[in-house]
One Martini backbone bead per residue (centre of mass of N, CA, C, O) as a GRO file, in nm:
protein
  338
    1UNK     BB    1  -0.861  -1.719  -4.779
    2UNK     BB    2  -1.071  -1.968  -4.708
    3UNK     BB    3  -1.291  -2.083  -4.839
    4UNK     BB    4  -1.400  -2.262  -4.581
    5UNK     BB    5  -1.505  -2.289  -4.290
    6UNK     BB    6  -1.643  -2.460  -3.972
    7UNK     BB    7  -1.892  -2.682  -4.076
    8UNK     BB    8  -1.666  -2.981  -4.036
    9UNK     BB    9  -1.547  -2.877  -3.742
   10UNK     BB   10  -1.534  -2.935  -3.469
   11UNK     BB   11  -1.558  -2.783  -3.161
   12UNK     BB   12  -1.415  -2.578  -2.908
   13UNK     BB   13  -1.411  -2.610  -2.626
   14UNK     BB   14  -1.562  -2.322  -2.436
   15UNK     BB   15  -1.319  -2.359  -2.212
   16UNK     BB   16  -1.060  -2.311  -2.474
   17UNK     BB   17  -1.095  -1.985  -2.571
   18UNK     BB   18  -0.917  -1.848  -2.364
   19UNK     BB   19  -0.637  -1.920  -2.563
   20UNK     BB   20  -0.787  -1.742  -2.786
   21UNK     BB   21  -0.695  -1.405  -2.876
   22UNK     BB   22  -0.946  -1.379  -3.045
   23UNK     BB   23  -1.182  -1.405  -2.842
   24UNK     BB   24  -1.097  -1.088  -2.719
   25UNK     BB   25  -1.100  -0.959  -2.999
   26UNK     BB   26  -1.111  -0.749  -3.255
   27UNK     BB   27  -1.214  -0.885  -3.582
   28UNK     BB   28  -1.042  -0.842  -3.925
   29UNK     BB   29  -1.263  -0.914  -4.138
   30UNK     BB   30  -1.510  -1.027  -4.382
   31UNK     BB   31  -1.775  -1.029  -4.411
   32UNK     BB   32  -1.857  -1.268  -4.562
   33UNK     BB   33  -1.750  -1.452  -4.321
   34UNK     BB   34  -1.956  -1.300  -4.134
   35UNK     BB   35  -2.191  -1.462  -4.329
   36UNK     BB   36  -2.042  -1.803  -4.300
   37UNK     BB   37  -2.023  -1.816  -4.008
   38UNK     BB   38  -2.066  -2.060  -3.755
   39UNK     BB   39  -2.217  -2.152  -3.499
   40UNK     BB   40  -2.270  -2.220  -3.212
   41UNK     BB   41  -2.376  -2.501  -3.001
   42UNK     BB   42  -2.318  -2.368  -2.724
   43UNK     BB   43  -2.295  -2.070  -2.788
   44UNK     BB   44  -2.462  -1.767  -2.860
   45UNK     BB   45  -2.285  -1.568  -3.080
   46UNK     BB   46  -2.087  -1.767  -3.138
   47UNK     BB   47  -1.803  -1.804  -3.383
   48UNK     BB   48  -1.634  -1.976  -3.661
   49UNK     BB   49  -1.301  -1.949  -3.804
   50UNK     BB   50  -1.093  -2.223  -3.767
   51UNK     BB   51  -1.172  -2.222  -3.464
   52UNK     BB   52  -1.214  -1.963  -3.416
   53UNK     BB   53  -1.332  -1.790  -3.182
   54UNK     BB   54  -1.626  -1.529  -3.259
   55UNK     BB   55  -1.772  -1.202  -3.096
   56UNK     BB   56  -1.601  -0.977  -3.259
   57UNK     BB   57  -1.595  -0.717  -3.460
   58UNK     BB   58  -1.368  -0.488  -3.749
   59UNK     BB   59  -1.522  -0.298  -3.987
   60UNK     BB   60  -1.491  -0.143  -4.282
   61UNK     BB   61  -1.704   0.084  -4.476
   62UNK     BB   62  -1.969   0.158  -4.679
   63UNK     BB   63  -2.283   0.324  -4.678
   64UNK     BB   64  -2.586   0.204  -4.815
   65UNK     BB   65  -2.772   0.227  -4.542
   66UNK     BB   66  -3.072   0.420  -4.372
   67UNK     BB   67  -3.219   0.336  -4.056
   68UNK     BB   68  -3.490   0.541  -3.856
   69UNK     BB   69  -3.526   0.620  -3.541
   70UNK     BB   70  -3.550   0.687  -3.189
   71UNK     BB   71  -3.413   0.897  -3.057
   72UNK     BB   72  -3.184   0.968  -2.736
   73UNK     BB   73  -3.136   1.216  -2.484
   74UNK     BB   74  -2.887   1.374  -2.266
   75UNK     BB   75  -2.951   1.641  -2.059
   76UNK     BB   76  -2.717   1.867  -1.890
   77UNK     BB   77  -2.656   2.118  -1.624
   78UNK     BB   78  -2.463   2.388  -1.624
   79UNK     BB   79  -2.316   2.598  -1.412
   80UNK     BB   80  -2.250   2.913  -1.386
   81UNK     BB   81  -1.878   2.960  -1.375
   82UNK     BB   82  -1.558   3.042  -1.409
   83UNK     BB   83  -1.458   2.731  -1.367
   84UNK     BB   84  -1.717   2.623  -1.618
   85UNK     BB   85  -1.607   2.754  -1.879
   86UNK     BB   86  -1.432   2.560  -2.010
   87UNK     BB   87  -1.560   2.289  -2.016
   88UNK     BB   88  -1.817   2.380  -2.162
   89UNK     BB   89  -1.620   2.407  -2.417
   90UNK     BB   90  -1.528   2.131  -2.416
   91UNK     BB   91  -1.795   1.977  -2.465
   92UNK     BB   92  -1.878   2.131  -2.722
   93UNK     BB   93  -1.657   2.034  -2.894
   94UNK     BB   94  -1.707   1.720  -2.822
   95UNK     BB   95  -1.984   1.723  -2.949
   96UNK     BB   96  -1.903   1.860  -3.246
   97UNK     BB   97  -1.710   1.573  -3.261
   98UNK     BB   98  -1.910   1.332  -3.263
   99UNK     BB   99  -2.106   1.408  -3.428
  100UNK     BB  100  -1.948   1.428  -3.700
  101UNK     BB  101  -1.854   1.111  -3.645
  102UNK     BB  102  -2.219   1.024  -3.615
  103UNK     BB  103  -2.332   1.174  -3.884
  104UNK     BB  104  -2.429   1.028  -4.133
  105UNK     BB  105  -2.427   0.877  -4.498
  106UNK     BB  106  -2.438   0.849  -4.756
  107UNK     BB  107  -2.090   0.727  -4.852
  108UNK     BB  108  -1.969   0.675  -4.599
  109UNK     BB  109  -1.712   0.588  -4.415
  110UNK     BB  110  -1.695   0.322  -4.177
  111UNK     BB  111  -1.640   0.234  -3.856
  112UNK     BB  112  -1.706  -0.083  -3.715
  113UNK     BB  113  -1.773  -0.211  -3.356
  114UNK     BB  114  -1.874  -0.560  -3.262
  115UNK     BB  115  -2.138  -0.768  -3.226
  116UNK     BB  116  -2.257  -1.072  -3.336
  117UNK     BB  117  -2.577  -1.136  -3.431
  118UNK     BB  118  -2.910  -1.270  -3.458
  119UNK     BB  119  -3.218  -1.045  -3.596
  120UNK     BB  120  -3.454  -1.225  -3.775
  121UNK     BB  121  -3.229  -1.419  -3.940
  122UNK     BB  122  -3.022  -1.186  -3.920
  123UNK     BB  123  -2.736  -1.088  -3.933
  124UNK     BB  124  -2.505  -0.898  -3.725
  125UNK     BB  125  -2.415  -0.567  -3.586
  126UNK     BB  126  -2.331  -0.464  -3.243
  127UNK     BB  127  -2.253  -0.152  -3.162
  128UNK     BB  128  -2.034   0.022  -2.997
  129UNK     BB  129  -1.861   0.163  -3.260
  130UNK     BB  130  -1.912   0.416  -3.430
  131UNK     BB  131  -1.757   0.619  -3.734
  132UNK     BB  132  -1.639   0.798  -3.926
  133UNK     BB  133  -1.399   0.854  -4.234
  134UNK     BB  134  -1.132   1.044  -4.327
  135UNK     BB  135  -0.991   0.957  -4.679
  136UNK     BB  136  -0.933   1.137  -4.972
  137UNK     BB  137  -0.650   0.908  -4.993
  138UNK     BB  138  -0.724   0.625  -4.926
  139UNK     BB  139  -0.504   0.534  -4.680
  140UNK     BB  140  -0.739   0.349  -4.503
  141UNK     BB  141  -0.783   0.148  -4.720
  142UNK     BB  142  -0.537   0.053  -4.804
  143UNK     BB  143  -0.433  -0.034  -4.542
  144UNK     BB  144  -0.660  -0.255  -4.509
  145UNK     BB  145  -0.597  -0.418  -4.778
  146UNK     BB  146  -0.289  -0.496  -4.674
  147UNK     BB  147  -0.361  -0.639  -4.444
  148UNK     BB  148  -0.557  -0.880  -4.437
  149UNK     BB  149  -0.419  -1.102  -4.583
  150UNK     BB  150  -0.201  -1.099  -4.323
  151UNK     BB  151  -0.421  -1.208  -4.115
  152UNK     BB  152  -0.515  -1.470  -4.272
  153UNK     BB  153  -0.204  -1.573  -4.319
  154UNK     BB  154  -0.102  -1.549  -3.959
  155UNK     BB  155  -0.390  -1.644  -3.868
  156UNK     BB  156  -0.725  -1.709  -3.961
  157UNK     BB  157  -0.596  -1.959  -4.140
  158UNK     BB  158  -0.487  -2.055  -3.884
  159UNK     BB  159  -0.582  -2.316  -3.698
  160UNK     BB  160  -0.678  -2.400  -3.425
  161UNK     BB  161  -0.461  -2.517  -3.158
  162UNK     BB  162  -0.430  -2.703  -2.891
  163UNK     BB  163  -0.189  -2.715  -2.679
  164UNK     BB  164   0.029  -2.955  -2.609
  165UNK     BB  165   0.077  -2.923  -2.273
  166UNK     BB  166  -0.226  -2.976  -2.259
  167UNK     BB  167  -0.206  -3.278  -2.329
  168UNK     BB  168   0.105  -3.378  -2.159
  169UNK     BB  169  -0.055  -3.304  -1.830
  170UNK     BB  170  -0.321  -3.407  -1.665
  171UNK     BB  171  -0.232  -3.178  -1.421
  172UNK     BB  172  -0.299  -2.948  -1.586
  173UNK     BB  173  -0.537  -3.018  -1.861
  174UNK     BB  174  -0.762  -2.954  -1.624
  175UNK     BB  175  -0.725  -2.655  -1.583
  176UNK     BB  176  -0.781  -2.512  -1.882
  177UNK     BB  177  -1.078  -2.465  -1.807
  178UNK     BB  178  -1.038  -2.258  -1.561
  179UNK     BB  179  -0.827  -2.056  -1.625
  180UNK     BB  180  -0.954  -1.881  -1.826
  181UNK     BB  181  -1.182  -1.805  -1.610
  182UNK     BB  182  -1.002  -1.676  -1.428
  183UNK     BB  183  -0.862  -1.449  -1.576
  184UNK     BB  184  -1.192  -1.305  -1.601
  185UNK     BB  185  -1.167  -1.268  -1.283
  186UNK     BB  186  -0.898  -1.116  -1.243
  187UNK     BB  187  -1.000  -0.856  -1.395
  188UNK     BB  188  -1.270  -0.810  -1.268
  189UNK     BB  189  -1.144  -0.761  -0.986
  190UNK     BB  190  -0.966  -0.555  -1.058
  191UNK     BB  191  -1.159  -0.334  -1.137
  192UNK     BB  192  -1.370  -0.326  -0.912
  193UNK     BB  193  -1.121  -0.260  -0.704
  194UNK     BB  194  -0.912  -0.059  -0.874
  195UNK     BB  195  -0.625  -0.201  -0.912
  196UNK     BB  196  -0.310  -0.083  -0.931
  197UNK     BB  197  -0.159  -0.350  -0.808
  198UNK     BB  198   0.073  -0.658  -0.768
  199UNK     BB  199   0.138  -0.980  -0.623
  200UNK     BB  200   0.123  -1.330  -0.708
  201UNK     BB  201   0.030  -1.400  -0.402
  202UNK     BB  202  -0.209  -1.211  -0.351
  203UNK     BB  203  -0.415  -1.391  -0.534
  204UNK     BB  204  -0.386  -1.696  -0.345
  205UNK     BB  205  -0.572  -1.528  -0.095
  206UNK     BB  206  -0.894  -1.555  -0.296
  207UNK     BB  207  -1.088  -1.775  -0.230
  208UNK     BB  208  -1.240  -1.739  -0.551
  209UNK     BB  209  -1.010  -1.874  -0.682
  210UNK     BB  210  -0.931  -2.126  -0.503
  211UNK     BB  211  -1.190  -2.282  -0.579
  212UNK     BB  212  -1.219  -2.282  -0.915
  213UNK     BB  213  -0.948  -2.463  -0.877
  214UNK     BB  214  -1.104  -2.689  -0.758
  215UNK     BB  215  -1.308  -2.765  -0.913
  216UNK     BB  216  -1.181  -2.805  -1.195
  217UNK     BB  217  -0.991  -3.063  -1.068
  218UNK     BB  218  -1.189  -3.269  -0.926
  219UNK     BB  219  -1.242  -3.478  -1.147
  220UNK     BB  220  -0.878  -3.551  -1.121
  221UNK     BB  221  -0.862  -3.673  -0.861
  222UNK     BB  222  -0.761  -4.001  -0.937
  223UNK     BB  223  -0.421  -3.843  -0.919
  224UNK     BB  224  -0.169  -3.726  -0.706
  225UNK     BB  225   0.127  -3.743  -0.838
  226UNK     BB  226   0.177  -3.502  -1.072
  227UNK     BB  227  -0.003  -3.314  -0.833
  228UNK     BB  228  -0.041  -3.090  -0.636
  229UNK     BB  229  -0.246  -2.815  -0.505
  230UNK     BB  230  -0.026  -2.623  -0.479
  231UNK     BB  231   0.086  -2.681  -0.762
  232UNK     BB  232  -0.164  -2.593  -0.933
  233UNK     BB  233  -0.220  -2.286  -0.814
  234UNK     BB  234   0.040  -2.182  -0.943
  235UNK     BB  235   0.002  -2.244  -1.211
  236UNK     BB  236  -0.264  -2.129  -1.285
  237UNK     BB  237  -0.175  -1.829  -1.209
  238UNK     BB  238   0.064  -1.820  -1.421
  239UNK     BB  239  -0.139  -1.869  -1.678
  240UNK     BB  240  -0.355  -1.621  -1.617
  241UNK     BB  241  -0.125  -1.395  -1.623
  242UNK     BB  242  -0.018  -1.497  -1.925
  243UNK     BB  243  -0.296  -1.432  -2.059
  244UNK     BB  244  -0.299  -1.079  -1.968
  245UNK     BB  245  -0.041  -0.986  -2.084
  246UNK     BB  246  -0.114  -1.119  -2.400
  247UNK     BB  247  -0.360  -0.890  -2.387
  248UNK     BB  248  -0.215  -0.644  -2.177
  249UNK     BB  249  -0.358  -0.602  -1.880
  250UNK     BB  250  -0.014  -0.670  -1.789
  251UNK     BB  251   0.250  -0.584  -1.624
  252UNK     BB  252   0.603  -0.484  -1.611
  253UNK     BB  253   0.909  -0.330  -1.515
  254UNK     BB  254   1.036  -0.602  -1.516
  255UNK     BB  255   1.203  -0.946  -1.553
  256UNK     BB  256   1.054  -1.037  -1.301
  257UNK     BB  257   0.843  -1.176  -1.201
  258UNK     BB  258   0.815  -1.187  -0.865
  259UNK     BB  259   0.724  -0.885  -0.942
  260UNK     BB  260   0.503  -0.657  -1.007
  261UNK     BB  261   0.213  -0.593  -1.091
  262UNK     BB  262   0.023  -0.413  -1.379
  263UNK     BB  263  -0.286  -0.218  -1.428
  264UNK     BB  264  -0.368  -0.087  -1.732
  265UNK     BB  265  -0.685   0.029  -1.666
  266UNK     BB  266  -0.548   0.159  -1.326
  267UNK     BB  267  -0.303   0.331  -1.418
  268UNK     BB  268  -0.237   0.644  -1.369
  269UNK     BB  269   0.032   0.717  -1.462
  270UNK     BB  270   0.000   0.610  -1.755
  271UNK     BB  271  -0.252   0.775  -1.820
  272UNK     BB  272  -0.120   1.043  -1.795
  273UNK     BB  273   0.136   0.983  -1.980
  274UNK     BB  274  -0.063   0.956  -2.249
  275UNK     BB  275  -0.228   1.177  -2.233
  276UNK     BB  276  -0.010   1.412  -2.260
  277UNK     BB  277   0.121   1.324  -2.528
  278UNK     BB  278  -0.154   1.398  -2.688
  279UNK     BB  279  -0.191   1.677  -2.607
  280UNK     BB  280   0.057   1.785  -2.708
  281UNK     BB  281   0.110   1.649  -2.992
  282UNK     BB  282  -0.191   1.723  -3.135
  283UNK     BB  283  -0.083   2.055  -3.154
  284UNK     BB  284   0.094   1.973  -3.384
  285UNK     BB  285   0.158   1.990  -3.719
  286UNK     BB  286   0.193   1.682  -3.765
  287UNK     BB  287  -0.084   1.593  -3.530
  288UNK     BB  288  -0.310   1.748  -3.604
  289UNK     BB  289  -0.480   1.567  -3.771
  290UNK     BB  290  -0.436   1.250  -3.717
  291UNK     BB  291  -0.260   1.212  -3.501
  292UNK     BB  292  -0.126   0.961  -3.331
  293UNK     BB  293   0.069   0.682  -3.337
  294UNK     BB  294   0.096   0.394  -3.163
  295UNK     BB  295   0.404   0.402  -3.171
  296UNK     BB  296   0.480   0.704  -3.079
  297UNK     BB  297   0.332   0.622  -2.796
  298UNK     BB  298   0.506   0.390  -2.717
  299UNK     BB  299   0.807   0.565  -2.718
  300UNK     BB  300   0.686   0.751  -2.476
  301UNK     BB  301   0.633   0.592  -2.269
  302UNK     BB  302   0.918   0.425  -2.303
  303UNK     BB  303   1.053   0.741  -2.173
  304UNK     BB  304   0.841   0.845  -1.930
  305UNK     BB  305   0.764   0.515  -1.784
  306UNK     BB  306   0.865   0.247  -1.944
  307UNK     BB  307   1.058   0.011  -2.124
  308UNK     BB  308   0.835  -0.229  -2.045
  309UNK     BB  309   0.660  -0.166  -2.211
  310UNK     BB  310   0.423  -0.254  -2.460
  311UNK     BB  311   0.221  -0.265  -2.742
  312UNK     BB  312  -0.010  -0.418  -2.608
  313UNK     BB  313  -0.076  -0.224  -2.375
  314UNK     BB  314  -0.105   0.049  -2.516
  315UNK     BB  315  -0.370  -0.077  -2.680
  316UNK     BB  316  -0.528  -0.139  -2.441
  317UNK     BB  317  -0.569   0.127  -2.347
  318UNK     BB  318  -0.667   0.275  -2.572
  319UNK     BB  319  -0.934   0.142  -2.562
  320UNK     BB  320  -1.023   0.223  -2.301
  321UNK     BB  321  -1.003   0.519  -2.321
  322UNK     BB  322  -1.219   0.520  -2.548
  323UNK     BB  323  -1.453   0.394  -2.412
  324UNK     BB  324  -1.437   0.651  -2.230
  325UNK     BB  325  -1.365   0.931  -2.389
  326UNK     BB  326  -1.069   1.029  -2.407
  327UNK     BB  327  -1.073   0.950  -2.697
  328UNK     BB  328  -0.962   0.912  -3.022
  329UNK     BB  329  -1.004   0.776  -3.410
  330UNK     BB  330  -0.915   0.863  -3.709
  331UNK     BB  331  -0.718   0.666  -3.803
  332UNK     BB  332  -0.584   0.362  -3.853
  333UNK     BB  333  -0.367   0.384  -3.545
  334UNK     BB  334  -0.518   0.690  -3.469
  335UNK     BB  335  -0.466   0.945  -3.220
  336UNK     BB  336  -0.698   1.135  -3.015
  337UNK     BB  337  -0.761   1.477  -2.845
  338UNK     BB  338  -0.973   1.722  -2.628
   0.00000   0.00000   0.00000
């Protein structure tokens, strides 16, 4: 862990946050940092630990206070009928066990996900996610005690350095502004309109996609030799494509670029084929308690749906299916499902 944060090197802009991994993902910080890191002054609300943009943290600690306010509940009525008698008795299964791992007390171990903000002058972390872990053994406790230190020495503490490509090119380093807002742009894209595969010229026929990168441009068209505009919207597409693969976002099935990719959060034979894994294997007496682990799950995946799938598309699937409640975390790396 680095003495002091980037209290005194310049900001990295906020065009080329896209290009570092640690910017889209929940940061797994010692709290100290998350209350020492300097905010930013182009944007409110992220924050730098050597240069690296954070917006999003992943902590976990006991709980040693808590402020109780007025709770909000929605209550649906479900028609009593031979055919949704099992659905409610999943729904109750599944509220009392949500219940369980959502009613804190004090001394409980708790992980919390979520964006960090600041509050009447006070730092805070605004909870996506939050749940207790039951721990008896101390295991996700020591496993977190040895995995961070190991991510402060290969990630953390080495600051981001803008790639040197991206210096080397003035014709590519123009892009770099837009390519980032173009990936976040065709993942919006991709989600809202359902889409679970494409190829990669689809996307070049996209208009909203195809301004942006002219827009992008525009400042730097006083040298036209360097890139054609059709070779430059190629670049600018296949660099926002391998920024979403390097996410887990978009993956293929084979090594040809060329050939189809799909989208890991729209794919439903991946996700039958995740979910099926889980539900089989959580009734098994190995992963009964635990839930299986991330590797597991990734080996069922690549033998039952593509050798070609990496384990951060399925780690990027499992966030997707948590957040939407298809599953839970039972501790560090361990999934189950209802």
């Amino acid at each position: 862990m680095s003495a002091t944060a980037t209290v005194s090197e310049a900001e990295v802009p906020s065009v080329l946050w896209g290009l570092n991994p640690i910017f889209s993902a929940f940061a797994r910080l010692y709290i100290k940092d998350i209350l020492e890191m300097t905010e930013s002054k182009q944007v409110p609300g992220i924050f730098f630990y050597n240069r690296h943009p954070i917006k999003q943290v992943d902590i976990l600690g006991t709980l040693v206070l808590i402020k109780e306010r007025n709770a909000f509940h929605t209550y649906g009525d479900f028609e009593s009928s031979s055919c949704g008698l099992d659905l409610i008795e999943q729904i109750r299964k599944l509220q009392m066990a949500v219940h369980k791992k959502t009613n804190l007390q004090i001394g409980d171990l708790v992980r919390v996900r979520g964006s960090i903000r600041v509050y009447r002058q006070q730092r805070e972390i605004k909870a996506s996610l939050y749940y207790k872990v039951d721990d008896p053994a101390y295991e996700v406790q020591i496993a977190r005690l040895l995995e961070l230190p190991r991510l402060y020495r290969d990630i953390y503490d080495k600051p981001f350095q803008i790639p040197e490509e991206t210096k080397s090119s003035q014709g590519v380093a123009s892009l770099f502004g837009s390519v980032s807002v173009l990936s976040e742009k065709i993942r919006a894209f991709l989600l809202r309109n359902k889409i679970q595969s494409f190829y990669k010229q689809d996307l070049e026929t996209v208009e909203e996609f195809v301004d942006l990168i002219r827009q992008g441009t525009a400042a730097e068209q006083t040298d036209s030799k360097p890139h054609s505009f059709s070779s430059l919207i190629r670049e600018s597409f296949l660099e926002a494509i391998r920024i979403l693969e390097n996410k887990g976002v978009l993956f293929q099935k084979s090594k040809n670029p060329n050939d189809m990719y799909y989208v890991t959060e729209q794919d439903r034979e991946l996700h039958r084929v995740t979910l099926k894994v889980l539900k089989e294997d959580c009734k098994r007496p190995k992963y009964a308690e635990k839930g299986c682990h991330l590797r597991h799950i990734h080996n069922c995946v690549n033998q039952n749906y593509s050798p070609y799938v990496t384990e951060i598309v399925v780690r990027c699937l499992l966030d997707w299916l948590e957040t939407n409640s298809d599953i839970v975390t039972t501790m560090e790396g361990y999934y189950t499902v209802f």
